[in-house]
Structures are given as structure tokens and as C-alpha cells.
Amino acid sequence: MIKDYIIKNKKNGVNPQILWTNLWKKKKLKNDIKFIVNQTKNSEEYGIVKNFIKILPKKSRIIDGGCGHGEWVILLNELGFITDGLDFSNVIITGLKKHYPKYSWKKDDITNLSYKDSSIDTYFSWGVFEHFEDGFSRPLKEAYRVLRKKGYLIISVPYDNFRMRLQKRKIKNNPNDNFHFYQWRLREHELFNELSINNFEVLKINYIHKIQGTKRLLTSLKLDFLPTFFFDRLVIIISKLLPSKLFAHMLIAVAQKK
């Protein structure tokens, strides 16, 4: 597991709520529910987990920890599941409630959830568990607590890919007071181990977002000087030639509570 760091903001230092709220504000919420559903169904994540979703009983109780812009909460509710979107930012939850009042949004902390023991059938969380510097134990233990026996945990985390490993060799990661921990990057076996030691049976781990990984590779090679259209085409072409195991940007795991 490798740590990533970010530069502290001069005004606010690093306040996680401010950081994620500001990122959330940069993306405009969509109004077309049908478009959101179809777009989410076309994602790599859905392609991997759709077979697990299909076997869930209707009215299954689902939570999305760190729900972001709410796409998965909307999709899962439209598929007939009782799904709550969770986030620790008041601004994000207030915004989602205002924009999508039909759905359930709750301010909550994934390391100390407000749900009862064994009350959730499936727990989704995309790119969230890696943001705790003390590791994955707290969010994973809390996920285990709230999930029913044989309940599914479906998460994605940043992948410590080949490009990142090369960069770490060239650049010593010695943060000073100007930097703050941002996230963990993991390899496949490390994600497997984190889930296993917290009493989850790992059913599947896949590499995803190779196009994003390729884009970052080409950017690191200073090829992003090209016009956007040509650069984006180059990314797509080269990504088809590269192995996911080396150049994917994220890992996705499906695990089951033992």
C-alpha cells in the first residue's frame, strides 16, 4: 500500500469536508433521471457488478457510502431497491435533497454509521475507503457490522499501477508540513488481504478505468500538449494496446460478509 499526498490549501489547510464539498460543487447535477440511469448502467462498475445486482431481492436495503453526485442511489432506487445515499458533508446532502427530493439522502460517517447491526443487504462505496490515513480497518469493520450475514460489500479503490510504481522509484515521497495525506493506493493482493482480515470473503477483484490510467500515463510523458481532440483519441488508441493489470487506474472488489 502506498500513500498519496496533496498540497495543503493556504486558507483552510486540509479539511476533508471542505475538500470534497468543493470537488462536488464543480460538477453540475443533472435533471434527467432516465439519462442518469442509462449513463450509470454504461459505466465499467455496473458492467462488473450487474450480475450481483440481478440476484438481489427487490426491496433489498442498500446504502451508498460517500454517494457523491448520487448516480448510484438514483439507479438502485429506480431498479426497485431501497437505497440511501450517505455523505459526511452537509452541503452535499442538502444539495442532493434539494435537487433529488424523491430519494433518500443522509448525513452520516462511514466509520460510525447510524444503522443498526445486520440491517443492510448491500453496501456500495466508490473511491472512499482509501481516504483514512490509519487504514481500511475502521470503515471495513463498520461495513461488517451493518451488513447482514452474506450481505455484499462492493467498493472501488485507487490502484497502485505500473506508472505509479515507476514514479515512486524516481521521487522519494517524504511529505513535509506543506503536504497532507490524501489516499492509499493498493495492489490487488493488498485489497484482497484488507477484505479478508476483516472477515469478508472476496468474490471478485477487477481492474477498471484503464483509459483514465492511460491518460495519466501520457500526461506524465508530457504528451498532453497535443490538441484535446487528438490527445483524447491517442489515449483511447493506446489504452487498447496496454494491459489492464499494469495501467488500470482503479480496482473494484465484490466481497461477502462471512
C-alpha atoms as a PDB file:
ATOM      1  CA  MET A   1       0.000   0.000   0.000  1.00  0.00           C
ATOM      2  CA  ILE A   2       1.292   3.414  -1.000  1.00  0.00           C
ATOM      3  CA  LYS A   3       0.290   6.813   0.376  1.00  0.00           C
ATOM      4  CA  ASP A   4      -0.598   9.759  -1.867  1.00  0.00           C
ATOM      5  CA  TYR A   5      -0.286  13.324  -0.578  1.00  0.00           C
ATOM      6  CA  ILE A   6      -1.758  16.675  -1.617  1.00  0.00           C
ATOM      7  CA  ILE A   7      -0.580  20.223  -1.014  1.00  0.00           C
ATOM      8  CA  LYS A   8      -2.381  21.979   1.815  1.00  0.00           C
ATOM      9  CA  ASN A   9      -4.656  24.868   0.937  1.00  0.00           C
ATOM     10  CA  LYS A  10      -3.157  28.062   2.401  1.00  0.00           C
ATOM     11  CA  LYS A  11      -6.517  29.251   3.719  1.00  0.00           C
ATOM     12  CA  ASN A  12      -8.116  26.068   5.047  1.00  0.00           C
ATOM     13  CA  GLY A  13      -5.221  23.636   5.415  1.00  0.00           C
ATOM     14  CA  VAL A  14      -6.838  20.293   4.649  1.00  0.00           C
ATOM     15  CA  ASN A  15     -10.395  19.964   5.863  1.00  0.00           C
ATOM     16  CA  PRO A  16     -11.946  16.823   4.312  1.00  0.00           C
ATOM     17  CA  GLN A  17     -15.456  18.282   4.271  1.00  0.00           C
ATOM     18  CA  ILE A  18     -14.271  21.438   2.516  1.00  0.00           C
ATOM     19  CA  LEU A  19     -12.138  19.437   0.084  1.00  0.00           C
ATOM     20  CA  TRP A  20     -14.914  17.070  -1.008  1.00  0.00           C
ATOM     21  CA  THR A  21     -17.596  19.756  -0.967  1.00  0.00           C
ATOM     22  CA  ASN A  22     -15.526  21.922  -3.312  1.00  0.00           C
ATOM     23  CA  LEU A  23     -14.954  18.997  -5.674  1.00  0.00           C
ATOM     24  CA  TRP A  24     -18.677  18.181  -5.555  1.00  0.00           C
ATOM     25  CA  LYS A  25     -19.609  21.759  -6.458  1.00  0.00           C
ATOM     26  CA  LYS A  26     -17.538  21.644  -9.652  1.00  0.00           C
ATOM     27  CA  LYS A  27     -19.895  19.143 -11.269  1.00  0.00           C
ATOM     28  CA  LYS A  28     -23.404  20.264 -12.138  1.00  0.00           C
ATOM     29  CA  LEU A  29     -26.213  17.936 -11.064  1.00  0.00           C
ATOM     30  CA  LYS A  30     -28.268  16.549 -13.920  1.00  0.00           C
ATOM     31  CA  ASN A  31     -32.059  16.751 -14.086  1.00  0.00           C
ATOM     32  CA  ASP A  32     -32.821  13.874 -16.467  1.00  0.00           C
ATOM     33  CA  ILE A  33     -33.290  10.760 -14.314  1.00  0.00           C
ATOM     34  CA  LYS A  34     -33.507   8.457 -17.336  1.00  0.00           C
ATOM     35  CA  PHE A  35     -30.189   9.831 -18.599  1.00  0.00           C
ATOM     36  CA  ILE A  36     -28.565   9.300 -15.177  1.00  0.00           C
ATOM     37  CA  VAL A  37     -29.808   5.703 -15.042  1.00  0.00           C
ATOM     38  CA  ASN A  38     -28.593   4.881 -18.554  1.00  0.00           C
ATOM     39  CA  GLN A  39     -25.257   6.617 -18.043  1.00  0.00           C
ATOM     40  CA  THR A  40     -24.630   4.695 -14.814  1.00  0.00           C
ATOM     41  CA  LYS A  41     -25.612   1.428 -16.480  1.00  0.00           C
ATOM     42  CA  ASN A  42     -22.959   2.134 -19.117  1.00  0.00           C
ATOM     43  CA  SER A  43     -20.203   2.506 -16.522  1.00  0.00           C
ATOM     44  CA  GLU A  44     -17.437  -0.065 -16.078  1.00  0.00           C
ATOM     45  CA  GLU A  45     -18.533  -0.544 -12.484  1.00  0.00           C
ATOM     46  CA  TYR A  46     -22.058  -1.560 -13.472  1.00  0.00           C
ATOM     47  CA  GLY A  47     -20.740  -3.977 -16.090  1.00  0.00           C
ATOM     48  CA  ILE A  48     -18.836  -5.803 -13.362  1.00  0.00           C
ATOM     49  CA  VAL A  49     -21.453  -5.794 -10.590  1.00  0.00           C
ATOM     50  CA  LYS A  50     -24.699  -6.103 -12.576  1.00  0.00           C
ATOM     51  CA  ASN A  51     -24.873  -9.877 -12.120  1.00  0.00           C
ATOM     52  CA  PHE A  52     -24.720  -9.429  -8.350  1.00  0.00           C
ATOM     53  CA  ILE A  53     -27.383  -6.729  -8.508  1.00  0.00           C
ATOM     54  CA  LYS A  54     -29.669  -9.004 -10.524  1.00  0.00           C
ATOM     55  CA  ILE A  55     -29.770 -11.652  -7.793  1.00  0.00           C
ATOM     56  CA  LEU A  56     -30.673  -9.190  -5.022  1.00  0.00           C
ATOM     57  CA  PRO A  57     -34.290  -9.473  -3.883  1.00  0.00           C
ATOM     58  CA  LYS A  58     -36.403  -6.436  -4.694  1.00  0.00           C
ATOM     59  CA  LYS A  59     -36.778  -4.075  -1.749  1.00  0.00           C
ATOM     60  CA  SER A  60     -33.294  -5.050  -0.572  1.00  0.00           C
ATOM     61  CA  ARG A  61     -31.845  -2.460   1.792  1.00  0.00           C
ATOM     62  CA  ILE A  62     -28.789  -0.754   0.264  1.00  0.00           C
ATOM     63  CA  ILE A  63     -26.508   2.114   1.263  1.00  0.00           C
ATOM     64  CA  ASP A  64     -24.023   4.074  -0.835  1.00  0.00           C
ATOM     65  CA  GLY A  65     -21.273   5.345   1.453  1.00  0.00           C
ATOM     66  CA  GLY A  66     -19.849   8.589   0.105  1.00  0.00           C
ATOM     67  CA  CYS A  67     -22.547   8.937  -2.539  1.00  0.00           C
ATOM     68  CA  GLY A  68     -21.058  11.933  -4.372  1.00  0.00           C
ATOM     69  CA  HIS A  69     -23.484  13.137  -7.040  1.00  0.00           C
ATOM     70  CA  GLY A  70     -25.963  10.372  -6.279  1.00  0.00           C
ATOM     71  CA  GLU A  71     -25.970   8.488  -9.583  1.00  0.00           C
ATOM     72  CA  TRP A  72     -25.867   5.045  -7.996  1.00  0.00           C
ATOM     73  CA  VAL A  73     -28.503   5.913  -5.416  1.00  0.00           C
ATOM     74  CA  ILE A  74     -30.817   7.008  -8.222  1.00  0.00           C
ATOM     75  CA  LEU A  75     -30.086   3.911 -10.331  1.00  0.00           C
ATOM     76  CA  LEU A  76     -30.579   1.440  -7.485  1.00  0.00           C
ATOM     77  CA  ASN A  77     -33.830   3.049  -6.368  1.00  0.00           C
ATOM     78  CA  GLU A  78     -35.108   3.020  -9.944  1.00  0.00           C
ATOM     79  CA  LEU A  79     -34.259  -0.704 -10.085  1.00  0.00           C
ATOM     80  CA  GLY A  80     -36.538  -1.289  -7.108  1.00  0.00           C
ATOM     81  CA  PHE A  81     -34.111  -1.313  -4.176  1.00  0.00           C
ATOM     82  CA  ILE A  82     -34.460   0.774  -1.008  1.00  0.00           C
ATOM     83  CA  THR A  83     -31.253   2.794  -1.200  1.00  0.00           C
ATOM     84  CA  ASP A  84     -29.880   5.590   0.988  1.00  0.00           C
ATOM     85  CA  GLY A  85     -27.148   7.948  -0.192  1.00  0.00           C
ATOM     86  CA  LEU A  86     -24.708   8.851   2.588  1.00  0.00           C
ATOM     87  CA  ASP A  87     -22.127  11.612   2.852  1.00  0.00           C
ATOM     88  CA  PHE A  88     -20.448  13.472   5.714  1.00  0.00           C
ATOM     89  CA  SER A  89     -20.800  16.888   4.058  1.00  0.00           C
ATOM     90  CA  ASN A  90     -23.862  18.945   5.000  1.00  0.00           C
ATOM     91  CA  VAL A  91     -23.565  20.911   1.766  1.00  0.00           C
ATOM     92  CA  ILE A  92     -23.579  17.772  -0.378  1.00  0.00           C
ATOM     93  CA  ILE A  93     -26.541  16.170   1.397  1.00  0.00           C
ATOM     94  CA  THR A  94     -28.527  19.423   1.414  1.00  0.00           C
ATOM     95  CA  GLY A  95     -27.847  19.870  -2.294  1.00  0.00           C
ATOM     96  CA  LEU A  96     -28.906  16.323  -3.141  1.00  0.00           C
ATOM     97  CA  LYS A  97     -32.092  16.608  -1.070  1.00  0.00           C
ATOM     98  CA  LYS A  98     -32.994  19.810  -2.871  1.00  0.00           C
ATOM     99  CA  HIS A  99     -32.191  18.538  -6.359  1.00  0.00           C
ATOM    100  CA  TYR A 100     -33.481  14.966  -5.997  1.00  0.00           C
ATOM    101  CA  PRO A 101     -36.178  15.074  -3.273  1.00  0.00           C
ATOM    102  CA  LYS A 102     -37.627  11.751  -4.407  1.00  0.00           C
ATOM    103  CA  TYR A 103     -34.661   9.828  -2.984  1.00  0.00           C
ATOM    104  CA  SER A 104     -33.191   9.277   0.480  1.00  0.00           C
ATOM    105  CA  TRP A 105     -30.065  11.243   1.441  1.00  0.00           C
ATOM    106  CA  LYS A 106     -28.463  11.167   4.895  1.00  0.00           C
ATOM    107  CA  LYS A 107     -25.523  12.855   6.572  1.00  0.00           C
ATOM    108  CA  ASP A 108     -23.505  10.010   8.042  1.00  0.00           C
ATOM    109  CA  ASP A 109     -19.987   8.843   8.853  1.00  0.00           C
ATOM    110  CA  ILE A 110     -18.841   5.558   7.289  1.00  0.00           C
ATOM    111  CA  THR A 111     -16.613   4.886  10.303  1.00  0.00           C
ATOM    112  CA  ASN A 112     -19.560   5.306  12.695  1.00  0.00           C
ATOM    113  CA  LEU A 113     -22.784   4.630  10.803  1.00  0.00           C
ATOM    114  CA  SER A 114     -26.199   5.357  12.277  1.00  0.00           C
ATOM    115  CA  TYR A 115     -27.599   1.979  11.129  1.00  0.00           C
ATOM    116  CA  LYS A 116     -28.352  -0.969  13.393  1.00  0.00           C
ATOM    117  CA  ASP A 117     -26.293  -4.153  13.361  1.00  0.00           C
ATOM    118  CA  SER A 118     -27.054  -6.532  10.469  1.00  0.00           C
ATOM    119  CA  SER A 119     -29.618  -4.179   8.913  1.00  0.00           C
ATOM    120  CA  ILE A 120     -28.184  -3.699   5.394  1.00  0.00           C
ATOM    121  CA  ASP A 121     -28.243  -6.153   2.477  1.00  0.00           C
ATOM    122  CA  THR A 122     -25.648  -4.493   0.227  1.00  0.00           C
ATOM    123  CA  TYR A 123     -23.158  -1.692   0.767  1.00  0.00           C
ATOM    124  CA  PHE A 124     -21.675   0.257  -2.154  1.00  0.00           C
ATOM    125  CA  SER A 125     -18.814   2.712  -1.810  1.00  0.00           C
ATOM    126  CA  TRP A 126     -16.886   4.115  -4.749  1.00  0.00           C
ATOM    127  CA  GLY A 127     -13.444   5.546  -4.014  1.00  0.00           C
ATOM    128  CA  VAL A 128     -13.982   6.399  -0.344  1.00  0.00           C
ATOM    129  CA  PHE A 129     -12.436   3.791   1.978  1.00  0.00           C
ATOM    130  CA  GLU A 130      -8.895   4.739   0.905  1.00  0.00           C
ATOM    131  CA  HIS A 131      -9.073   8.236   2.416  1.00  0.00           C
ATOM    132  CA  PHE A 132      -8.360   7.227   6.025  1.00  0.00           C
ATOM    133  CA  GLU A 133      -4.688   7.508   6.915  1.00  0.00           C
ATOM    134  CA  ASP A 134      -4.986   4.930   9.682  1.00  0.00           C
ATOM    135  CA  GLY A 135      -6.020   2.380   7.063  1.00  0.00           C
ATOM    136  CA  PHE A 136      -9.073   0.431   5.974  1.00  0.00           C
ATOM    137  CA  SER A 137      -9.911  -1.188   9.286  1.00  0.00           C
ATOM    138  CA  ARG A 138     -12.451   1.344  10.612  1.00  0.00           C
ATOM    139  CA  PRO A 139     -14.695   1.602   7.523  1.00  0.00           C
ATOM    140  CA  LEU A 140     -14.428  -2.152   6.888  1.00  0.00           C
ATOM    141  CA  LYS A 141     -15.326  -3.076  10.472  1.00  0.00           C
ATOM    142  CA  GLU A 142     -18.299  -0.727  10.321  1.00  0.00           C
ATOM    143  CA  ALA A 143     -19.379  -2.204   6.983  1.00  0.00           C
ATOM    144  CA  TYR A 144     -19.184  -5.667   8.540  1.00  0.00           C
ATOM    145  CA  ARG A 145     -21.294  -4.528  11.493  1.00  0.00           C
ATOM    146  CA  VAL A 146     -24.188  -3.101   9.481  1.00  0.00           C
ATOM    147  CA  LEU A 147     -24.310  -5.814   6.797  1.00  0.00           C
ATOM    148  CA  ARG A 148     -26.492  -8.852   7.221  1.00  0.00           C
ATOM    149  CA  LYS A 149     -24.829 -12.273   7.031  1.00  0.00           C
ATOM    150  CA  LYS A 150     -23.903 -12.985   3.388  1.00  0.00           C
ATOM    151  CA  GLY A 151     -24.506  -9.302   2.592  1.00  0.00           C
ATOM    152  CA  TYR A 152     -22.421  -7.799  -0.205  1.00  0.00           C
ATOM    153  CA  LEU A 153     -19.773  -5.109   0.084  1.00  0.00           C
ATOM    154  CA  ILE A 154     -18.883  -3.535  -3.274  1.00  0.00           C
ATOM    155  CA  ILE A 155     -16.075  -0.968  -3.277  1.00  0.00           C
ATOM    156  CA  SER A 156     -13.524   0.639  -5.570  1.00  0.00           C
ATOM    157  CA  VAL A 157     -10.090   1.938  -4.577  1.00  0.00           C
ATOM    158  CA  PRO A 158      -7.107   3.516  -6.389  1.00  0.00           C
ATOM    159  CA  TYR A 159      -4.762   1.005  -7.997  1.00  0.00           C
ATOM    160  CA  ASP A 160      -1.012   1.161  -7.412  1.00  0.00           C
ATOM    161  CA  ASN A 161      -0.319   0.605 -11.107  1.00  0.00           C
ATOM    162  CA  PHE A 162       2.926   0.321 -13.071  1.00  0.00           C
ATOM    163  CA  ARG A 163       3.203   4.070 -13.722  1.00  0.00           C
ATOM    164  CA  MET A 164       2.789   4.877 -10.046  1.00  0.00           C
ATOM    165  CA  ARG A 165       5.426   2.321  -9.073  1.00  0.00           C
ATOM    166  CA  LEU A 166       7.921   3.841 -11.520  1.00  0.00           C
ATOM    167  CA  GLN A 167       7.210   7.338 -10.230  1.00  0.00           C
ATOM    168  CA  LYS A 168       7.674   6.259  -6.627  1.00  0.00           C
ATOM    169  CA  ARG A 169      11.132   4.946  -7.523  1.00  0.00           C
ATOM    170  CA  LYS A 170      12.113   8.271  -9.047  1.00  0.00           C
ATOM    171  CA  ILE A 171      10.532  10.540  -6.435  1.00  0.00           C
ATOM    172  CA  LYS A 172      11.033   9.939  -2.743  1.00  0.00           C
ATOM    173  CA  ASN A 173       7.715  10.510  -1.016  1.00  0.00           C
ATOM    174  CA  ASN A 174       8.837  12.486   2.034  1.00  0.00           C
ATOM    175  CA  PRO A 175       5.977  14.864   2.831  1.00  0.00           C
ATOM    176  CA  ASN A 176       6.610  17.958   4.908  1.00  0.00           C
ATOM    177  CA  ASP A 177       4.278  20.418   6.625  1.00  0.00           C
ATOM    178  CA  ASN A 178       3.063  21.684   3.247  1.00  0.00           C
ATOM    179  CA  PHE A 179       1.544  18.320   2.373  1.00  0.00           C
ATOM    180  CA  HIS A 180      -1.289  16.278   3.781  1.00  0.00           C
ATOM    181  CA  PHE A 181      -2.298  12.636   3.381  1.00  0.00           C
ATOM    182  CA  TYR A 182      -4.849  12.155   0.599  1.00  0.00           C
ATOM    183  CA  GLN A 183      -5.353   8.446  -0.081  1.00  0.00           C
ATOM    184  CA  TRP A 184      -3.969   4.935  -0.179  1.00  0.00           C
ATOM    185  CA  ARG A 185      -3.180   3.114  -3.419  1.00  0.00           C
ATOM    186  CA  LEU A 186      -3.361  -0.662  -3.372  1.00  0.00           C
ATOM    187  CA  ARG A 187      -2.370  -3.643  -5.451  1.00  0.00           C
ATOM    188  CA  GLU A 188      -4.800  -6.488  -5.991  1.00  0.00           C
ATOM    189  CA  HIS A 189      -3.376  -8.764  -3.285  1.00  0.00           C
ATOM    190  CA  GLU A 190      -3.383  -5.894  -0.773  1.00  0.00           C
ATOM    191  CA  LEU A 191      -7.076  -5.190  -1.344  1.00  0.00           C
ATOM    192  CA  PHE A 192      -7.764  -8.922  -1.044  1.00  0.00           C
ATOM    193  CA  ASN A 193      -5.894  -9.035   2.270  1.00  0.00           C
ATOM    194  CA  GLU A 194      -7.652  -5.956   3.700  1.00  0.00           C
ATOM    195  CA  LEU A 195     -11.048  -7.502   2.993  1.00  0.00           C
ATOM    196  CA  SER A 196     -10.059 -10.971   4.201  1.00  0.00           C
ATOM    197  CA  ILE A 197      -8.631  -9.899   7.555  1.00  0.00           C
ATOM    198  CA  ASN A 198     -11.866  -8.018   8.212  1.00  0.00           C
ATOM    199  CA  ASN A 199     -13.942 -11.191   7.740  1.00  0.00           C
ATOM    200  CA  PHE A 200     -15.114 -10.730   4.164  1.00  0.00           C
ATOM    201  CA  GLU A 201     -14.988 -13.438   1.528  1.00  0.00           C
ATOM    202  CA  VAL A 202     -13.629 -11.882  -1.664  1.00  0.00           C
ATOM    203  CA  LEU A 203     -15.745 -12.934  -4.646  1.00  0.00           C
ATOM    204  CA  LYS A 204     -14.172 -10.768  -7.329  1.00  0.00           C
ATOM    205  CA  ILE A 205     -11.495  -8.139  -7.888  1.00  0.00           C
ATOM    206  CA  ASN A 206     -11.214  -6.401 -11.264  1.00  0.00           C
ATOM    207  CA  TYR A 207      -9.052  -3.702 -12.814  1.00  0.00           C
ATOM    208  CA  ILE A 208     -11.060  -0.736 -14.102  1.00  0.00           C
ATOM    209  CA  HIS A 209     -10.620   2.670 -15.742  1.00  0.00           C
ATOM    210  CA  LYS A 210      -7.687   1.783 -17.992  1.00  0.00           C
ATOM    211  CA  ILE A 211      -8.481   4.786 -20.195  1.00  0.00           C
ATOM    212  CA  GLN A 212      -8.013   7.098 -17.207  1.00  0.00           C
ATOM    213  CA  GLY A 213      -4.809   5.261 -16.304  1.00  0.00           C
ATOM    214  CA  THR A 214      -3.547   5.655 -19.872  1.00  0.00           C
ATOM    215  CA  LYS A 215      -4.421   9.349 -19.883  1.00  0.00           C
ATOM    216  CA  ARG A 216      -2.377   9.894 -16.748  1.00  0.00           C
ATOM    217  CA  LEU A 217       0.491   7.901 -18.244  1.00  0.00           C
ATOM    218  CA  LEU A 218       0.580  10.054 -21.390  1.00  0.00           C
ATOM    219  CA  THR A 219       0.261  13.217 -19.306  1.00  0.00           C
ATOM    220  CA  SER A 220       3.271  12.128 -17.251  1.00  0.00           C
ATOM    221  CA  LEU A 221       5.147  11.705 -20.560  1.00  0.00           C
ATOM    222  CA  LYS A 222       4.296  15.354 -21.429  1.00  0.00           C
ATOM    223  CA  LEU A 223       2.090  14.402 -24.392  1.00  0.00           C
ATOM    224  CA  ASP A 224      -0.838  16.491 -23.205  1.00  0.00           C
ATOM    225  CA  PHE A 225       0.490  19.455 -25.232  1.00  0.00           C
ATOM    226  CA  LEU A 226      -1.480  17.998 -28.146  1.00  0.00           C
ATOM    227  CA  PRO A 227      -4.875  19.489 -29.047  1.00  0.00           C
ATOM    228  CA  THR A 228      -7.556  17.955 -26.830  1.00  0.00           C
ATOM    229  CA  PHE A 229      -9.260  16.050 -29.648  1.00  0.00           C
ATOM    230  CA  PHE A 230      -6.031  14.382 -30.812  1.00  0.00           C
ATOM    231  CA  PHE A 231      -4.845  13.707 -27.277  1.00  0.00           C
ATOM    232  CA  ASP A 232      -8.137  12.035 -26.331  1.00  0.00           C
ATOM    233  CA  ARG A 233      -8.039   9.903 -29.500  1.00  0.00           C
ATOM    234  CA  LEU A 234      -4.454   8.912 -28.737  1.00  0.00           C
ATOM    235  CA  VAL A 235      -5.458   7.908 -25.205  1.00  0.00           C
ATOM    236  CA  ILE A 236      -8.214   5.622 -26.499  1.00  0.00           C
ATOM    237  CA  ILE A 237      -5.983   4.017 -29.139  1.00  0.00           C
ATOM    238  CA  ILE A 238      -3.075   3.371 -26.790  1.00  0.00           C
ATOM    239  CA  SER A 239      -5.320   2.159 -23.956  1.00  0.00           C
ATOM    240  CA  LYS A 240      -6.473  -0.696 -26.198  1.00  0.00           C
ATOM    241  CA  LEU A 241      -2.869  -1.863 -26.513  1.00  0.00           C
ATOM    242  CA  LEU A 242      -1.986  -1.745 -22.827  1.00  0.00           C
ATOM    243  CA  PRO A 243      -2.761  -4.493 -20.274  1.00  0.00           C
ATOM    244  CA  SER A 244      -5.253  -3.525 -17.576  1.00  0.00           C
ATOM    245  CA  LYS A 245      -3.147  -5.261 -14.951  1.00  0.00           C
ATOM    246  CA  LEU A 246      -0.394  -2.688 -15.470  1.00  0.00           C
ATOM    247  CA  PHE A 247      -2.230   0.501 -16.402  1.00  0.00           C
ATOM    248  CA  ALA A 248      -5.738   0.452 -14.885  1.00  0.00           C
ATOM    249  CA  HIS A 249      -6.495   3.386 -12.598  1.00  0.00           C
ATOM    250  CA  MET A 250      -8.774   1.683 -10.055  1.00  0.00           C
ATOM    251  CA  LEU A 251      -9.621  -1.686  -8.533  1.00  0.00           C
ATOM    252  CA  ILE A 252     -13.165  -2.839  -7.864  1.00  0.00           C
ATOM    253  CA  ALA A 253     -13.977  -5.592  -5.376  1.00  0.00           C
ATOM    254  CA  VAL A 254     -17.101  -7.572  -4.596  1.00  0.00           C
ATOM    255  CA  ALA A 255     -16.985  -9.234  -1.183  1.00  0.00           C
ATOM    256  CA  GLN A 256     -19.457 -11.004   1.075  1.00  0.00           C
ATOM    257  CA  LYS A 257     -19.798 -10.912   4.836  1.00  0.00           C
ATOM    258  CA  LYS A 258     -18.880 -14.303   6.284  1.00  0.00           C
END
